[in-house]
Amino acid sequence: MTGDYYEKVEQTAALLRGRIDRVPDVAIVLGSGLGDFAEGLEGAVTTPYGDIPNWPASAVIGHAGKLVVGSLAGKTVLALSGRAHFYEGHDLRTVTFATRVMGLLGV
């Protein structure tokens, strides 16, 4: 990873650490049609992608474009409702950005 890209990943992870009060036990990247899953999380805290610096947006129909953290069966779940795709014209760094951020969050 280049320095500038990694700095953006670190910056975004640091911001999310300040918004998430616990390290998620699991992360789920939701595809089209699975957005309702995130709505079922207990005590969910939702952050629209537009409110997260450097976070890539998806233009795919059915992707809500939000990060949701809540509980399910006693586990803390981080759910990504939507993601950037290579076929949308994003480069691979952009496509993998959210995954790299989740890694720095300890998921």
Coordinates of N, CA and C in Angstrom, one line a residue:
M1 N 0.8 -1.2 0.0 CA 0.0 0.0 0.0 C 0.9 1.2 0.0
T2 N 0.4 2.2 -0.7 CA 1.2 3.5 -0.7 C 0.9 4.2 0.6
G3 N 1.8 5.1 0.9 CA 1.7 5.9 2.2 C 0.4 6.7 2.3
D4 N 0.0 7.4 1.2 CA -1.2 8.2 1.2 C -2.4 7.3 1.4
Y5 N -2.5 6.2 0.7 CA -3.6 5.3 0.8 C -3.7 4.8 2.2
Y6 N -2.6 4.3 2.8 CA -2.6 3.7 4.1 C -3.0 4.8 5.2
E7 N -2.5 6.0 5.0 CA -2.9 7.1 5.9 C -4.4 7.3 5.9
K8 N -5.0 7.2 4.7 CA -6.5 7.3 4.7 C -7.2 6.2 5.4
V9 N -6.7 5.0 5.2 CA -7.2 3.8 5.9 C -7.1 4.0 7.4
E10 N -5.9 4.4 7.9 CA -5.7 4.7 9.3 C -6.6 5.8 9.8
Q11 N -6.7 6.9 9.1 CA -7.6 8.0 9.5 C -9.0 7.6 9.6
T12 N -9.5 6.8 8.7 CA -10.9 6.3 8.8 C -11.1 5.4 9.9
A13 N -10.1 4.5 10.1 CA -10.2 3.5 11.3 C -10.2 4.3 12.6
A14 N -9.4 5.3 12.7 CA -9.3 6.1 14.0 C -10.7 6.8 14.2
L15 N -11.3 7.4 13.2 CA -12.6 8.0 13.4 C -13.6 7.0 13.8
L16 N -13.6 5.8 13.2 CA -14.7 4.9 13.6 C -14.4 4.3 15.0
R17 N -13.2 4.2 15.4 CA -12.9 3.7 16.8 C -13.6 4.7 17.8
G18 N -13.6 6.0 17.4 CA -14.2 7.0 18.3 C -15.7 6.9 18.3
R19 N -16.3 6.3 17.3 CA -17.8 6.1 17.2 C -18.3 4.8 17.7
I20 N -17.4 3.8 17.6 CA -17.8 2.4 18.0 C -17.2 2.2 19.4
D21 N -18.1 1.8 20.3 CA -17.6 1.7 21.7 C -17.1 0.3 22.1
R22 N -17.0 -0.6 21.1 CA -16.5 -1.9 21.3 C -16.0 -2.5 20.0
V23 N -15.0 -3.4 20.1 CA -14.5 -4.0 18.9 C -15.5 -5.1 18.4
P24 N -15.9 -5.0 17.2 CA -16.9 -6.0 16.7 C -16.3 -7.4 16.7
D25 N -17.1 -8.4 17.0 CA -16.7 -9.8 17.0 C -16.7 -10.3 15.6
V26 N -17.5 -9.7 14.7 CA -17.6 -10.2 13.3 C -18.1 -9.0 12.5
A27 N -17.7 -9.1 11.2 CA -18.1 -8.1 10.2 C -18.8 -8.8 9.1
I28 N -19.8 -8.2 8.6 CA -20.5 -8.8 7.5 C -20.7 -7.8 6.4
V29 N -20.3 -8.1 5.2 CA -20.6 -7.2 4.0 C -21.8 -7.7 3.3
L30 N -22.9 -6.9 3.4 CA -24.2 -7.3 2.9 C -24.3 -7.0 1.4
G31 N -24.8 -8.0 0.7 CA -25.0 -7.8 -0.7 C -26.5 -7.3 -1.0
S32 N -26.8 -7.1 -2.2 CA -28.1 -6.7 -2.6 C -29.2 -7.6 -2.0
G33 N -30.2 -7.0 -1.5 CA -31.3 -7.8 -0.9 C -31.1 -8.2 0.6
L34 N -29.9 -7.9 1.1 CA -29.7 -8.3 2.5 C -29.6 -7.1 3.5
G35 N -30.0 -5.9 3.0 CA -29.9 -4.7 3.8 C -30.8 -4.8 5.0
D36 N -31.9 -5.5 5.0 CA -32.8 -5.6 6.2 C -32.1 -6.3 7.3
F37 N -31.1 -7.1 7.1 CA -30.3 -7.8 8.1 C -29.8 -6.8 9.1
A38 N -29.2 -5.7 8.6 CA -28.7 -4.7 9.5 C -29.7 -4.0 10.4
E39 N -30.9 -3.9 9.9 CA -32.0 -3.3 10.6 C -32.4 -4.2 11.8
G40 N -32.1 -5.4 11.8 CA -32.5 -6.4 12.9 C -31.5 -6.4 14.0
L41 N -30.4 -5.7 13.9 CA -29.4 -5.7 15.0 C -29.9 -4.9 16.2
E42 N -29.7 -5.5 17.4 CA -30.1 -4.8 18.6 C -29.2 -3.6 18.9
G43 N -29.8 -2.5 19.4 CA -29.0 -1.4 19.8 C -28.1 -0.8 18.6
A44 N -28.6 -0.9 17.4 CA -27.8 -0.5 16.3 C -27.5 0.9 16.2
V45 N -26.2 1.2 15.9 CA -25.8 2.6 15.6 C -25.4 2.6 14.1
T46 N -26.0 3.5 13.4 CA -25.9 3.6 12.0 C -25.1 4.9 11.6
T47 N -24.1 4.7 10.7 CA -23.4 5.8 10.1 C -23.4 5.7 8.6
P48 N -24.1 6.7 8.0 CA -24.1 6.7 6.5 C -22.6 6.9 6.0
Y49 N -22.4 6.2 4.9 CA -21.0 6.3 4.3 C -20.6 7.7 4.0
G50 N -21.5 8.5 3.6 CA -21.2 9.9 3.3 C -20.6 10.7 4.5
D51 N -20.9 10.2 5.7 CA -20.4 10.8 7.0 C -19.0 10.2 7.4
I52 N -18.5 9.3 6.6 CA -17.2 8.6 7.0 C -16.2 9.1 6.0
P53 N -15.1 9.8 6.5 CA -14.1 10.3 5.5 C -13.4 9.2 4.8
N54 N -13.2 9.5 3.5 CA -12.5 8.6 2.6 C -13.3 7.3 2.2
W55 N -14.4 7.1 2.7 CA -15.2 5.9 2.5 C -15.8 5.9 1.1
P56 N -15.5 4.9 0.3 CA -16.1 4.8 -1.1 C -17.6 4.6 -1.1
A57 N -18.3 5.2 -2.0 CA -19.7 5.0 -2.1 C -20.0 4.0 -3.2
S58 N -21.1 3.3 -3.1 CA -21.6 2.4 -4.1 C -22.8 3.0 -4.8
A59 N -22.9 2.8 -6.1 CA -24.1 3.3 -6.8 C -25.0 2.2 -7.1
V60 N -24.8 1.0 -6.6 CA -25.6 -0.1 -6.9 C -27.0 0.0 -6.2
I61 N -28.0 -0.3 -7.0 CA -29.4 -0.2 -6.4 C -29.5 -1.4 -5.4
G62 N -30.1 -1.0 -4.3 CA -30.3 -2.0 -3.2 C -29.2 -1.9 -2.1
H63 N -28.2 -1.1 -2.4 CA -27.1 -0.9 -1.4 C -27.4 0.4 -0.6
A64 N -27.7 0.3 0.6 CA -28.1 1.5 1.4 C -27.0 2.5 1.7
G65 N -25.7 2.0 1.6 CA -24.6 2.9 1.8 C -24.5 3.3 3.3
K66 N -24.4 2.4 4.2 CA -24.3 2.7 5.6 C -23.6 1.6 6.3
L67 N -22.9 2.0 7.4 CA -22.2 1.1 8.3 C -23.1 1.0 9.6
V68 N -23.3 -0.2 10.0 CA -24.2 -0.4 11.1 C -23.5 -1.3 12.1
V69 N -23.5 -0.9 13.4 CA -22.9 -1.7 14.5 C -24.0 -2.0 15.5
G70 N -24.2 -3.3 15.8 CA -25.2 -3.7 16.8 C -24.9 -5.1 17.3
S71 N -25.9 -5.6 18.0 CA -25.7 -7.0 18.6 C -26.6 -8.0 18.0
L72 N -26.1 -9.2 17.9 CA -26.9 -10.3 17.5 C -26.4 -11.6 18.2
A73 N -27.3 -12.2 18.9 CA -27.0 -13.4 19.7 C -25.8 -13.2 20.6
G74 N -25.7 -12.0 21.2 CA -24.7 -11.8 22.2 C -23.3 -11.4 21.6
K75 N -23.3 -11.2 20.3 CA -22.0 -10.8 19.6 C -22.2 -9.4 19.0
T76 N -21.1 -8.7 19.0 CA -21.1 -7.4 18.4 C -20.9 -7.6 16.9
V77 N -21.7 -7.0 16.0 CA -21.7 -7.2 14.6 C -21.5 -5.9 13.9
L78 N -20.6 -5.8 13.0 CA -20.4 -4.6 12.1 C -20.9 -5.1 10.8
A79 N -21.9 -4.4 10.3 CA -22.5 -4.7 9.0 C -22.3 -3.6 8.0
L80 N -21.8 -3.9 6.8 CA -21.7 -2.9 5.8 C -22.8 -3.1 4.8
S81 N -23.7 -2.2 4.7 CA -24.8 -2.3 3.8 C -24.5 -1.6 2.6
G82 N -23.8 -2.3 1.7 CA -23.4 -1.8 0.4 C -21.9 -1.7 0.4
R83 N -21.3 -1.7 -0.8 CA -19.9 -1.7 -1.0 C -19.5 -1.2 -2.4
A84 N -18.3 -0.8 -2.5 CA -17.8 -0.3 -3.9 C -17.4 -1.6 -4.7
H85 N -17.7 -1.5 -5.9 CA -17.4 -2.7 -6.8 C -16.4 -2.3 -7.9
F86 N -15.6 -3.2 -8.3 CA -14.7 -3.0 -9.4 C -15.4 -2.7 -10.7
Y87 N -16.5 -3.4 -10.9 CA -17.3 -3.2 -12.2 C -17.9 -1.8 -12.2
E88 N -17.9 -1.1 -11.1 CA -18.4 0.3 -11.1 C -17.4 1.3 -11.6
G89 N -16.2 0.8 -11.8 CA -15.1 1.6 -12.2 C -14.1 2.0 -11.1
H90 N -14.3 1.4 -9.9 CA -13.4 1.7 -8.8 C -12.1 0.8 -9.0
D91 N -11.0 1.4 -8.6 CA -9.8 0.6 -8.6 C -9.8 -0.4 -7.4
L92 N -8.8 -1.3 -7.4 CA -8.8 -2.3 -6.3 C -8.6 -1.8 -4.9
R93 N -7.8 -0.7 -4.9 CA -7.6 -0.1 -3.6 C -8.9 0.4 -3.0
T94 N -9.7 1.1 -3.8 CA -11.0 1.6 -3.4 C -11.9 0.4 -3.0
V95 N -11.9 -0.6 -3.8 CA -12.8 -1.8 -3.6 C -12.4 -2.5 -2.2
T96 N -11.2 -2.5 -1.9 CA -10.7 -3.2 -0.6 C -10.6 -2.2 0.6
F97 N -10.9 -1.0 0.4 CA -10.7 0.0 1.5 C -11.5 -0.4 2.7
A98 N -12.7 -0.7 2.6 CA -13.5 -1.0 3.8 C -13.0 -2.2 4.6
T99 N -12.5 -3.2 3.8 CA -11.9 -4.4 4.4 C -10.7 -4.1 5.2
R100 N -9.9 -3.2 4.6 CA -8.6 -2.8 5.3 C -9.0 -2.0 6.6
V101 N -10.0 -1.2 6.5 CA -10.4 -0.4 7.7 C -10.9 -1.4 8.8
M102 N -11.7 -2.4 8.4 CA -12.2 -3.4 9.4 C -11.0 -4.1 10.0
G103 N -10.0 -4.4 9.2 CA -8.8 -5.1 9.8 C -8.1 -4.2 10.9
L104 N -8.0 -2.9 10.6 CA -7.4 -2.1 11.6 C -8.3 -1.9 12.9
L105 N -9.6 -2.1 12.7 CA -10.5 -2.0 13.8 C -10.4 -3.3 14.7
G106 N -9.7 -4.3 14.2 CA -9.6 -5.5 14.9 C -10.6 -6.6 14.7
V107 N -11.3 -6.4 13.6 CA -12.4 -7.4 13.3 C -11.7 -8.6 12.6

